[in-house]
């Protein structure tokens, strides 16, 4: 089971950067897909677009499942209200 994340700095650069980071990850791992790809942080004003980019990459077969990290309830609702096709499979959180 292969899981990776798209970083905040990449999300800020837009969809092309997100796809390029995923392609680099796939090449580094020697595979053509990941089982789960996470959005590392809900970047304000950017995370919905990033999520929709991951949905397109999922349709292309590069991602099996999409998840998020560090999302608050409001971030999740924002995704839902934006009309994403599939809600996140997981929300990874850090507790200290």
PDB file of N, CA and C in Angstrom:
ATOM      1  N   UNK A   1       0.860  -1.174   0.000  1.00  0.00           N
ATOM      2  CA  UNK A   1       0.000   0.000   0.000  1.00  0.00           C
ATOM      3  C   UNK A   1       0.899   1.227   0.000  1.00  0.00           C
ATOM      4  N   UNK A   2       0.787   2.052  -1.019  1.00  0.00           N
ATOM      5  CA  UNK A   2       1.652   3.223  -1.157  1.00  0.00           C
ATOM      6  C   UNK A   2       0.828   4.490  -0.934  1.00  0.00           C
ATOM      7  N   UNK A   3       1.312   5.306  -0.002  1.00  0.00           N
ATOM      8  CA  UNK A   3       0.638   6.563   0.342  1.00  0.00           C
ATOM      9  C   UNK A   3       1.653   7.695   0.276  1.00  0.00           C
ATOM     10  N   UNK A   4       1.224   8.838  -0.244  1.00  0.00           N
ATOM     11  CA  UNK A   4       2.086  10.013  -0.293  1.00  0.00           C
ATOM     12  C   UNK A   4       1.223  11.260  -0.150  1.00  0.00           C
ATOM     13  N   UNK A   5       1.873  12.422  -0.103  1.00  0.00           N
ATOM     14  CA  UNK A   5       1.175  13.699   0.071  1.00  0.00           C
ATOM     15  C   UNK A   5       1.645  14.724  -0.950  1.00  0.00           C
ATOM     16  N   UNK A   6       0.741  15.626  -1.282  1.00  0.00           N
ATOM     17  CA  UNK A   6       1.129  16.804  -2.040  1.00  0.00           C
ATOM     18  C   UNK A   6       1.336  17.929  -1.018  1.00  0.00           C
ATOM     19  N   UNK A   7       2.494  18.571  -1.084  1.00  0.00           N
ATOM     20  CA  UNK A   7       2.874  19.569  -0.087  1.00  0.00           C
ATOM     21  C   UNK A   7       2.207  20.920  -0.313  1.00  0.00           C
ATOM     22  N   UNK A   8       2.097  21.668   0.747  1.00  0.00           N
ATOM     23  CA  UNK A   8       1.482  22.991   0.734  1.00  0.00           C
ATOM     24  C   UNK A   8       2.130  23.906  -0.299  1.00  0.00           C
ATOM     25  N   UNK A   9       3.441  23.918  -0.356  1.00  0.00           N
ATOM     26  CA  UNK A   9       4.139  24.802  -1.297  1.00  0.00           C
ATOM     27  C   UNK A   9       3.814  24.439  -2.741  1.00  0.00           C
ATOM     28  N   UNK A  10       3.575  23.173  -2.998  1.00  0.00           N
ATOM     29  CA  UNK A  10       3.195  22.727  -4.341  1.00  0.00           C
ATOM     30  C   UNK A  10       1.772  23.154  -4.647  1.00  0.00           C
ATOM     31  N   UNK A  11       0.872  23.001  -3.690  1.00  0.00           N
ATOM     32  CA  UNK A  11      -0.528  23.397  -3.865  1.00  0.00           C
ATOM     33  C   UNK A  11      -0.610  24.874  -4.222  1.00  0.00           C
ATOM     34  N   UNK A  12       0.207  25.689  -3.580  1.00  0.00           N
ATOM     35  CA  UNK A  12       0.204  27.129  -3.845  1.00  0.00           C
ATOM     36  C   UNK A  12       0.590  27.455  -5.288  1.00  0.00           C
ATOM     37  N   UNK A  13       1.325  26.567  -5.946  1.00  0.00           N
ATOM     38  CA  UNK A  13       1.784  26.803  -7.322  1.00  0.00           C
ATOM     39  C   UNK A  13       0.766  26.376  -8.375  1.00  0.00           C
ATOM     40  N   UNK A  14      -0.261  25.641  -7.992  1.00  0.00           N
ATOM     41  CA  UNK A  14      -1.329  25.306  -8.919  1.00  0.00           C
ATOM     42  C   UNK A  14      -1.330  23.889  -9.448  1.00  0.00           C
ATOM     43  N   UNK A  15      -2.337  23.586 -10.280  1.00  0.00           N
ATOM     44  CA  UNK A  15      -2.558  22.224 -10.777  1.00  0.00           C
ATOM     45  C   UNK A  15      -1.371  21.588 -11.505  1.00  0.00           C
ATOM     46  N   UNK A  16      -0.689  22.354 -12.335  1.00  0.00           N
ATOM     47  CA  UNK A  16       0.442  21.785 -13.071  1.00  0.00           C
ATOM     48  C   UNK A  16       1.541  21.326 -12.118  1.00  0.00           C
ATOM     49  N   UNK A  17       1.785  22.099 -11.080  1.00  0.00           N
ATOM     50  CA  UNK A  17       2.804  21.734 -10.096  1.00  0.00           C
ATOM     51  C   UNK A  17       2.385  20.492  -9.316  1.00  0.00           C
ATOM     52  N   UNK A  18       1.100  20.379  -9.036  1.00  0.00           N
ATOM     53  CA  UNK A  18       0.597  19.200  -8.319  1.00  0.00           C
ATOM     54  C   UNK A  18       0.830  17.948  -9.151  1.00  0.00           C
ATOM     55  N   UNK A  19       0.477  18.013 -10.422  1.00  0.00           N
ATOM     56  CA  UNK A  19       0.684  16.842 -11.284  1.00  0.00           C
ATOM     57  C   UNK A  19       2.172  16.525 -11.434  1.00  0.00           C
ATOM     58  N   UNK A  20       2.988  17.555 -11.559  1.00  0.00           N
ATOM     59  CA  UNK A  20       4.437  17.332 -11.693  1.00  0.00           C
ATOM     60  C   UNK A  20       5.004  16.671 -10.440  1.00  0.00           C
ATOM     61  N   UNK A  21       4.539  17.097  -9.250  1.00  0.00           N
ATOM     62  CA  UNK A  21       5.031  16.472  -8.021  1.00  0.00           C
ATOM     63  C   UNK A  21       4.599  15.016  -7.954  1.00  0.00           C
ATOM     64  N   UNK A  22       3.356  14.725  -8.323  1.00  0.00           N
ATOM     65  CA  UNK A  22       2.902  13.339  -8.316  1.00  0.00           C
ATOM     66  C   UNK A  22       3.719  12.508  -9.298  1.00  0.00           C
ATOM     67  N   UNK A  23       3.955  13.028 -10.488  1.00  0.00           N
ATOM     68  CA  UNK A  23       4.745  12.289 -11.478  1.00  0.00           C
ATOM     69  C   UNK A  23       6.151  12.009 -10.966  1.00  0.00           C
ATOM     70  N   UNK A  24       6.748  12.960 -10.276  1.00  0.00           N
ATOM     71  CA  UNK A  24       8.087  12.743  -9.697  1.00  0.00           C
ATOM     72  C   UNK A  24       8.030  11.662  -8.621  1.00  0.00           C
ATOM     73  N   UNK A  25       7.000  11.715  -7.781  1.00  0.00           N
ATOM     74  CA  UNK A  25       6.840  10.700  -6.738  1.00  0.00           C
ATOM     75  C   UNK A  25       6.699   9.313  -7.364  1.00  0.00           C
ATOM     76  N   UNK A  26       5.870   9.207  -8.395  1.00  0.00           N
ATOM     77  CA  UNK A  26       5.677   7.919  -9.060  1.00  0.00           C
ATOM     78  C   UNK A  26       6.989   7.415  -9.664  1.00  0.00           C
ATOM     79  N   UNK A  27       7.724   8.301 -10.305  1.00  0.00           N
ATOM     80  CA  UNK A  27       9.011   7.914 -10.889  1.00  0.00           C
ATOM     81  C   UNK A  27       9.994   7.477  -9.811  1.00  0.00           C
ATOM     82  N   UNK A  28      10.060   8.242  -8.715  1.00  0.00           N
ATOM     83  CA  UNK A  28      10.978   7.901  -7.618  1.00  0.00           C
ATOM     84  C   UNK A  28      10.649   6.538  -7.017  1.00  0.00           C
ATOM     85  N   UNK A  29       9.358   6.217  -6.955  1.00  0.00           N
ATOM     86  CA  UNK A  29       8.924   4.947  -6.362  1.00  0.00           C
ATOM     87  C   UNK A  29       8.907   3.801  -7.371  1.00  0.00           C
ATOM     88  N   UNK A  30       9.056   4.123  -8.639  1.00  0.00           N
ATOM     89  CA  UNK A  30       9.047   3.094  -9.667  1.00  0.00           C
ATOM     90  C   UNK A  30       7.681   2.450  -9.862  1.00  0.00           C
ATOM     91  N   UNK A  31       6.641   3.242  -9.789  1.00  0.00           N
ATOM     92  CA  UNK A  31       5.277   2.739  -9.957  1.00  0.00           C
ATOM     93  C   UNK A  31       4.488   3.708 -10.831  1.00  0.00           C
ATOM     94  N   UNK A  32       3.328   3.271 -11.268  1.00  0.00           N
ATOM     95  CA  UNK A  32       2.506   4.157 -12.095  1.00  0.00           C
ATOM     96  C   UNK A  32       1.266   4.665 -11.369  1.00  0.00           C
ATOM     97  N   UNK A  33       1.128   4.306 -10.081  1.00  0.00           N
ATOM     98  CA  UNK A  33       0.018   4.833  -9.274  1.00  0.00           C
ATOM     99  C   UNK A  33       0.370   4.761  -7.799  1.00  0.00           C
ATOM    100  N   UNK A  34      -0.350   5.541  -6.995  1.00  0.00           N
ATOM    101  CA  UNK A  34      -0.291   5.422  -5.534  1.00  0.00           C
ATOM    102  C   UNK A  34      -1.678   5.004  -5.058  1.00  0.00           C
ATOM    103  N   UNK A  35      -1.708   4.276  -3.967  1.00  0.00           N
ATOM    104  CA  UNK A  35      -2.987   3.819  -3.423  1.00  0.00           C
ATOM    105  C   UNK A  35      -3.765   4.954  -2.767  1.00  0.00           C
ATOM    106  N   UNK A  36      -3.034   5.869  -2.119  1.00  0.00           N
ATOM    107  CA  UNK A  36      -3.668   6.985  -1.421  1.00  0.00           C
ATOM    108  C   UNK A  36      -2.777   8.210  -1.552  1.00  0.00           C
ATOM    109  N   UNK A  37      -3.369   9.321  -1.966  1.00  0.00           N
ATOM    110  CA  UNK A  37      -2.634  10.579  -2.093  1.00  0.00           C
ATOM    111  C   UNK A  37      -3.369  11.627  -1.275  1.00  0.00           C
ATOM    112  N   UNK A  38      -2.638  12.290  -0.390  1.00  0.00           N
ATOM    113  CA  UNK A  38      -3.226  13.229   0.555  1.00  0.00           C
ATOM    114  C   UNK A  38      -2.877  14.669   0.230  1.00  0.00           C
ATOM    115  N   UNK A  39      -3.795  15.568   0.518  1.00  0.00           N
ATOM    116  CA  UNK A  39      -3.497  16.999   0.531  1.00  0.00           C
ATOM    117  C   UNK A  39      -2.950  17.290   1.919  1.00  0.00           C
ATOM    118  N   UNK A  40      -1.740  17.797   1.981  1.00  0.00           N
ATOM    119  CA  UNK A  40      -1.049  17.958   3.266  1.00  0.00           C
ATOM    120  C   UNK A  40      -1.716  18.960   4.208  1.00  0.00           C
ATOM    121  N   UNK A  41      -2.270  20.008   3.666  1.00  0.00           N
ATOM    122  CA  UNK A  41      -2.858  21.066   4.499  1.00  0.00           C
ATOM    123  C   UNK A  41      -3.892  21.816   3.663  1.00  0.00           C
ATOM    124  N   UNK A  42      -5.015  22.225   4.238  1.00  0.00           N
ATOM    125  CA  UNK A  42      -6.039  22.950   3.474  1.00  0.00           C
ATOM    126  C   UNK A  42      -5.638  24.406   3.206  1.00  0.00           C
ATOM    127  N   UNK A  43      -4.823  24.595   2.194  1.00  0.00           N
ATOM    128  CA  UNK A  43      -4.335  25.931   1.851  1.00  0.00           C
ATOM    129  C   UNK A  43      -5.539  26.826   1.504  1.00  0.00           C
ATOM    130  N   UNK A  44      -5.749  27.911   2.261  1.00  0.00           N
ATOM    131  CA  UNK A  44      -6.900  28.779   2.010  1.00  0.00           C
ATOM    132  C   UNK A  44      -6.934  29.287   0.562  1.00  0.00           C
ATOM    133  N   UNK A  45      -8.085  29.163  -0.057  1.00  0.00           N
ATOM    134  CA  UNK A  45      -8.258  29.623  -1.418  1.00  0.00           C
ATOM    135  C   UNK A  45      -7.658  28.720  -2.485  1.00  0.00           C
ATOM    136  N   UNK A  46      -7.007  27.627  -2.073  1.00  0.00           N
ATOM    137  CA  UNK A  46      -6.334  26.746  -3.031  1.00  0.00           C
ATOM    138  C   UNK A  46      -6.689  25.264  -2.871  1.00  0.00           C
ATOM    139  N   UNK A  47      -7.152  24.869  -1.688  1.00  0.00           N
ATOM    140  CA  UNK A  47      -7.287  23.431  -1.437  1.00  0.00           C
ATOM    141  C   UNK A  47      -8.409  22.781  -2.239  1.00  0.00           C
ATOM    142  N   UNK A  48      -9.469  23.507  -2.553  1.00  0.00           N
ATOM    143  CA  UNK A  48     -10.552  22.924  -3.351  1.00  0.00           C
ATOM    144  C   UNK A  48     -10.051  22.654  -4.766  1.00  0.00           C
ATOM    145  N   UNK A  49      -9.350  23.610  -5.356  1.00  0.00           N
ATOM    146  CA  UNK A  49      -8.773  23.414  -6.684  1.00  0.00           C
ATOM    147  C   UNK A  49      -7.792  22.239  -6.667  1.00  0.00           C
ATOM    148  N   UNK A  50      -6.990  22.145  -5.614  1.00  0.00           N
ATOM    149  CA  UNK A  50      -6.035  21.038  -5.490  1.00  0.00           C
ATOM    150  C   UNK A  50      -6.772  19.707  -5.433  1.00  0.00           C
ATOM    151  N   UNK A  51      -7.838  19.650  -4.677  1.00  0.00           N
ATOM    152  CA  UNK A  51      -8.612  18.419  -4.547  1.00  0.00           C
ATOM    153  C   UNK A  51      -9.197  18.013  -5.905  1.00  0.00           C
ATOM    154  N   UNK A  52      -9.742  18.981  -6.617  1.00  0.00           N
ATOM    155  CA  UNK A  52     -10.306  18.691  -7.939  1.00  0.00           C
ATOM    156  C   UNK A  52      -9.215  18.242  -8.916  1.00  0.00           C
ATOM    157  N   UNK A  53      -8.014  18.753  -8.753  1.00  0.00           N
ATOM    158  CA  UNK A  53      -6.884  18.291  -9.561  1.00  0.00           C
ATOM    159  C   UNK A  53      -6.594  16.825  -9.253  1.00  0.00           C
ATOM    160  N   UNK A  54      -6.636  16.462  -7.973  1.00  0.00           N
ATOM    161  CA  UNK A  54      -6.411  15.062  -7.608  1.00  0.00           C
ATOM    162  C   UNK A  54      -7.506  14.168  -8.170  1.00  0.00           C
ATOM    163  N   UNK A  55      -8.732  14.660  -8.230  1.00  0.00           N
ATOM    164  CA  UNK A  55      -9.802  13.867  -8.834  1.00  0.00           C
ATOM    165  C   UNK A  55      -9.503  13.581 -10.309  1.00  0.00           C
ATOM    166  N   UNK A  56      -8.975  14.563 -11.017  1.00  0.00           N
ATOM    167  CA  UNK A  56      -8.609  14.360 -12.432  1.00  0.00           C
ATOM    168  C   UNK A  56      -7.478  13.338 -12.553  1.00  0.00           C
ATOM    169  N   UNK A  57      -6.508  13.424 -11.648  1.00  0.00           N
ATOM    170  CA  UNK A  57      -5.401  12.475 -11.667  1.00  0.00           C
ATOM    171  C   UNK A  57      -5.872  11.078 -11.285  1.00  0.00           C
ATOM    172  N   UNK A  58      -6.885  11.005 -10.446  1.00  0.00           N
ATOM    173  CA  UNK A  58      -7.477   9.713 -10.103  1.00  0.00           C
ATOM    174  C   UNK A  58      -8.135   9.093 -11.347  1.00  0.00           C
ATOM    175  N   UNK A  59      -8.869   9.906 -12.093  1.00  0.00           N
ATOM    176  CA  UNK A  59      -9.499   9.412 -13.327  1.00  0.00           C
ATOM    177  C   UNK A  59      -8.458   8.934 -14.336  1.00  0.00           C
ATOM    178  N   UNK A  60      -7.272   9.539 -14.288  1.00  0.00           N
ATOM    179  CA  UNK A  60      -6.175   9.135 -15.181  1.00  0.00           C
ATOM    180  C   UNK A  60      -5.486   7.861 -14.697  1.00  0.00           C
ATOM    181  N   UNK A  61      -5.872   7.364 -13.524  1.00  0.00           N
ATOM    182  CA  UNK A  61      -5.312   6.121 -13.003  1.00  0.00           C
ATOM    183  C   UNK A  61      -4.050   6.265 -12.180  1.00  0.00           C
ATOM    184  N   UNK A  62      -3.651   7.499 -11.885  1.00  0.00           N
ATOM    185  CA  UNK A  62      -2.423   7.712 -11.123  1.00  0.00           C
ATOM    186  C   UNK A  62      -2.640   7.633  -9.609  1.00  0.00           C
ATOM    187  N   UNK A  63      -3.882   7.794  -9.177  1.00  0.00           N
ATOM    188  CA  UNK A  63      -4.237   7.787  -7.752  1.00  0.00           C
ATOM    189  C   UNK A  63      -5.435   6.862  -7.589  1.00  0.00           C
ATOM    190  N   UNK A  64      -5.373   5.948  -6.609  1.00  0.00           N
ATOM    191  CA  UNK A  64      -6.527   5.078  -6.344  1.00  0.00           C
ATOM    192  C   UNK A  64      -7.515   5.753  -5.389  1.00  0.00           C
ATOM    193  N   UNK A  65      -7.004   6.379  -4.329  1.00  0.00           N
ATOM    194  CA  UNK A  65      -7.858   7.041  -3.347  1.00  0.00           C
ATOM    195  C   UNK A  65      -7.305   8.398  -2.965  1.00  0.00           C
ATOM    196  N   UNK A  66      -8.204   9.315  -2.618  1.00  0.00           N
ATOM    197  CA  UNK A  66      -7.811  10.678  -2.245  1.00  0.00           C
ATOM    198  C   UNK A  66      -8.140  10.910  -0.780  1.00  0.00           C
ATOM    199  N   UNK A  67      -7.198  11.509  -0.071  1.00  0.00           N
ATOM    200  CA  UNK A  67      -7.410  11.852   1.328  1.00  0.00           C
ATOM    201  C   UNK A  67      -6.896  13.250   1.619  1.00  0.00           C
ATOM    202  N   UNK A  68      -7.088  13.668   2.852  1.00  0.00           N
ATOM    203  CA  UNK A  68      -6.647  14.991   3.297  1.00  0.00           C
ATOM    204  C   UNK A  68      -5.915  14.848   4.622  1.00  0.00           C
ATOM    205  N   UNK A  69      -5.202  15.885   4.983  1.00  0.00           N
ATOM    206  CA  UNK A  69      -4.510  15.950   6.278  1.00  0.00           C
ATOM    207  C   UNK A  69      -4.822  17.281   6.939  1.00  0.00           C
ATOM    208  N   UNK A  70      -5.026  17.238   8.224  1.00  0.00           N
ATOM    209  CA  UNK A  70      -5.174  18.452   9.031  1.00  0.00           C
ATOM    210  C   UNK A  70      -6.386  19.299   8.647  1.00  0.00           C
ATOM    211  N   UNK A  71      -7.433  18.681   8.148  1.00  0.00           N
ATOM    212  CA  UNK A  71      -8.645  19.410   7.771  1.00  0.00           C
ATOM    213  C   UNK A  71      -9.556  19.563   8.986  1.00  0.00           C
ATOM    214  N   UNK A  72     -10.059  20.768   9.153  1.00  0.00           N
ATOM    215  CA  UNK A  72     -11.110  21.023  10.142  1.00  0.00           C
ATOM    216  C   UNK A  72     -12.453  20.746   9.472  1.00  0.00           C
ATOM    217  N   UNK A  73     -13.487  20.674  10.267  1.00  0.00           N
ATOM    218  CA  UNK A  73     -14.827  20.426   9.741  1.00  0.00           C
ATOM    219  C   UNK A  73     -15.180  21.436   8.642  1.00  0.00           C
ATOM    220  N   UNK A  74     -14.844  22.690   8.852  1.00  0.00           N
ATOM    221  CA  UNK A  74     -15.169  23.743   7.883  1.00  0.00           C
ATOM    222  C   UNK A  74     -14.498  23.497   6.530  1.00  0.00           C
ATOM    223  N   UNK A  75     -13.276  22.972   6.553  1.00  0.00           N
ATOM    224  CA  UNK A  75     -12.563  22.673   5.307  1.00  0.00           C
ATOM    225  C   UNK A  75     -13.269  21.544   4.549  1.00  0.00           C
ATOM    226  N   UNK A  76     -13.694  20.543   5.290  1.00  0.00           N
ATOM    227  CA  UNK A  76     -14.422  19.414   4.705  1.00  0.00           C
ATOM    228  C   UNK A  76     -15.730  19.897   4.083  1.00  0.00           C
ATOM    229  N   UNK A  77     -16.458  20.745   4.800  1.00  0.00           N
ATOM    230  CA  UNK A  77     -17.710  21.298   4.290  1.00  0.00           C
ATOM    231  C   UNK A  77     -17.456  22.109   3.020  1.00  0.00           C
ATOM    232  N   UNK A  78     -16.373  22.854   3.002  1.00  0.00           N
ATOM    233  CA  UNK A  78     -16.032  23.638   1.813  1.00  0.00           C
ATOM    234  C   UNK A  78     -15.854  22.731   0.592  1.00  0.00           C
ATOM    235  N   UNK A  79     -15.195  21.591   0.783  1.00  0.00           N
ATOM    236  CA  UNK A  79     -15.054  20.634  -0.317  1.00  0.00           C
ATOM    237  C   UNK A  79     -16.425  20.147  -0.789  1.00  0.00           C
ATOM    238  N   UNK A  80     -17.242  19.771   0.171  1.00  0.00           N
ATOM    239  CA  UNK A  80     -18.565  19.240  -0.152  1.00  0.00           C
ATOM    240  C   UNK A  80     -19.397  20.275  -0.907  1.00  0.00           C
ATOM    241  N   UNK A  81     -19.393  21.507  -0.442  1.00  0.00           N
ATOM    242  CA  UNK A  81     -20.177  22.565  -1.076  1.00  0.00           C
ATOM    243  C   UNK A  81     -19.629  22.955  -2.452  1.00  0.00           C
ATOM    244  N   UNK A  82     -18.363  22.670  -2.695  1.00  0.00           N
ATOM    245  CA  UNK A  82     -17.749  22.968  -3.992  1.00  0.00           C
ATOM    246  C   UNK A  82     -18.102  21.905  -5.038  1.00  0.00           C
ATOM    247  N   UNK A  83     -18.771  20.848  -4.591  1.00  0.00           N
ATOM    248  CA  UNK A  83     -19.234  19.830  -5.524  1.00  0.00           C
ATOM    249  C   UNK A  83     -18.190  18.818  -5.950  1.00  0.00           C
ATOM    250  N   UNK A  84     -17.252  18.504  -5.061  1.00  0.00           N
ATOM    251  CA  UNK A  84     -16.295  17.460  -5.419  1.00  0.00           C
ATOM    252  C   UNK A  84     -17.061  16.165  -5.673  1.00  0.00           C
ATOM    253  N   UNK A  85     -16.516  15.329  -6.535  1.00  0.00           N
ATOM    254  CA  UNK A  85     -17.208  14.105  -6.931  1.00  0.00           C
ATOM    255  C   UNK A  85     -17.142  13.025  -5.866  1.00  0.00           C
ATOM    256  N   UNK A  86     -16.040  12.988  -5.143  1.00  0.00           N
ATOM    257  CA  UNK A  86     -15.836  11.962  -4.127  1.00  0.00           C
ATOM    258  C   UNK A  86     -15.237  12.627  -2.900  1.00  0.00           C
ATOM    259  N   UNK A  87     -15.847  12.433  -1.759  1.00  0.00           N
ATOM    260  CA  UNK A  87     -15.310  13.012  -0.526  1.00  0.00           C
ATOM    261  C   UNK A  87     -14.061  12.248  -0.093  1.00  0.00           C
ATOM    262  N   UNK A  88     -13.201  12.867   0.714  1.00  0.00           N
ATOM    263  CA  UNK A  88     -11.952  12.218   1.121  1.00  0.00           C
ATOM    264  C   UNK A  88     -12.188  10.886   1.830  1.00  0.00           C
ATOM    265  N   UNK A  89     -11.291   9.936   1.560  1.00  0.00           N
ATOM    266  CA  UNK A  89     -11.357   8.644   2.225  1.00  0.00           C
ATOM    267  C   UNK A  89     -10.859   8.716   3.659  1.00  0.00           C
ATOM    268  N   UNK A  90      -9.885   9.600   3.920  1.00  0.00           N
ATOM    269  CA  UNK A  90      -9.312   9.752   5.258  1.00  0.00           C
ATOM    270  C   UNK A  90      -8.988  11.216   5.524  1.00  0.00           C
ATOM    271  N   UNK A  91      -8.882  11.539   6.799  1.00  0.00           N
ATOM    272  CA  UNK A  91      -8.353  12.837   7.240  1.00  0.00           C
ATOM    273  C   UNK A  91      -7.287  12.514   8.268  1.00  0.00           C
ATOM    274  N   UNK A  92      -6.047  12.573   7.840  1.00  0.00           N
ATOM    275  CA  UNK A  92      -4.914  12.296   8.729  1.00  0.00           C
ATOM    276  C   UNK A  92      -4.683  13.527   9.597  1.00  0.00           C
ATOM    277  N   UNK A  93      -4.606  13.328  10.890  1.00  0.00           N
ATOM    278  CA  UNK A  93      -4.351  14.446  11.793  1.00  0.00           C
ATOM    279  C   UNK A  93      -3.174  14.138  12.697  1.00  0.00           C
ATOM    280  N   UNK A  94      -2.553  15.202  13.168  1.00  0.00           N
ATOM    281  CA  UNK A  94      -1.437  15.075  14.096  1.00  0.00           C
ATOM    282  C   UNK A  94      -1.901  15.556  15.462  1.00  0.00           C
ATOM    283  N   UNK A  95      -1.643  14.770  16.459  1.00  0.00           N
ATOM    284  CA  UNK A  95      -1.993  15.144  17.822  1.00  0.00           C
ATOM    285  C   UNK A  95      -0.728  15.130  18.654  1.00  0.00           C
ATOM    286  N   UNK A  96      -0.447  16.233  19.283  1.00  0.00           N
ATOM    287  CA  UNK A  96       0.749  16.329  20.143  1.00  0.00           C
ATOM    288  C   UNK A  96       0.351  16.393  21.591  1.00  0.00           C
TER     289      UNK A  96
END
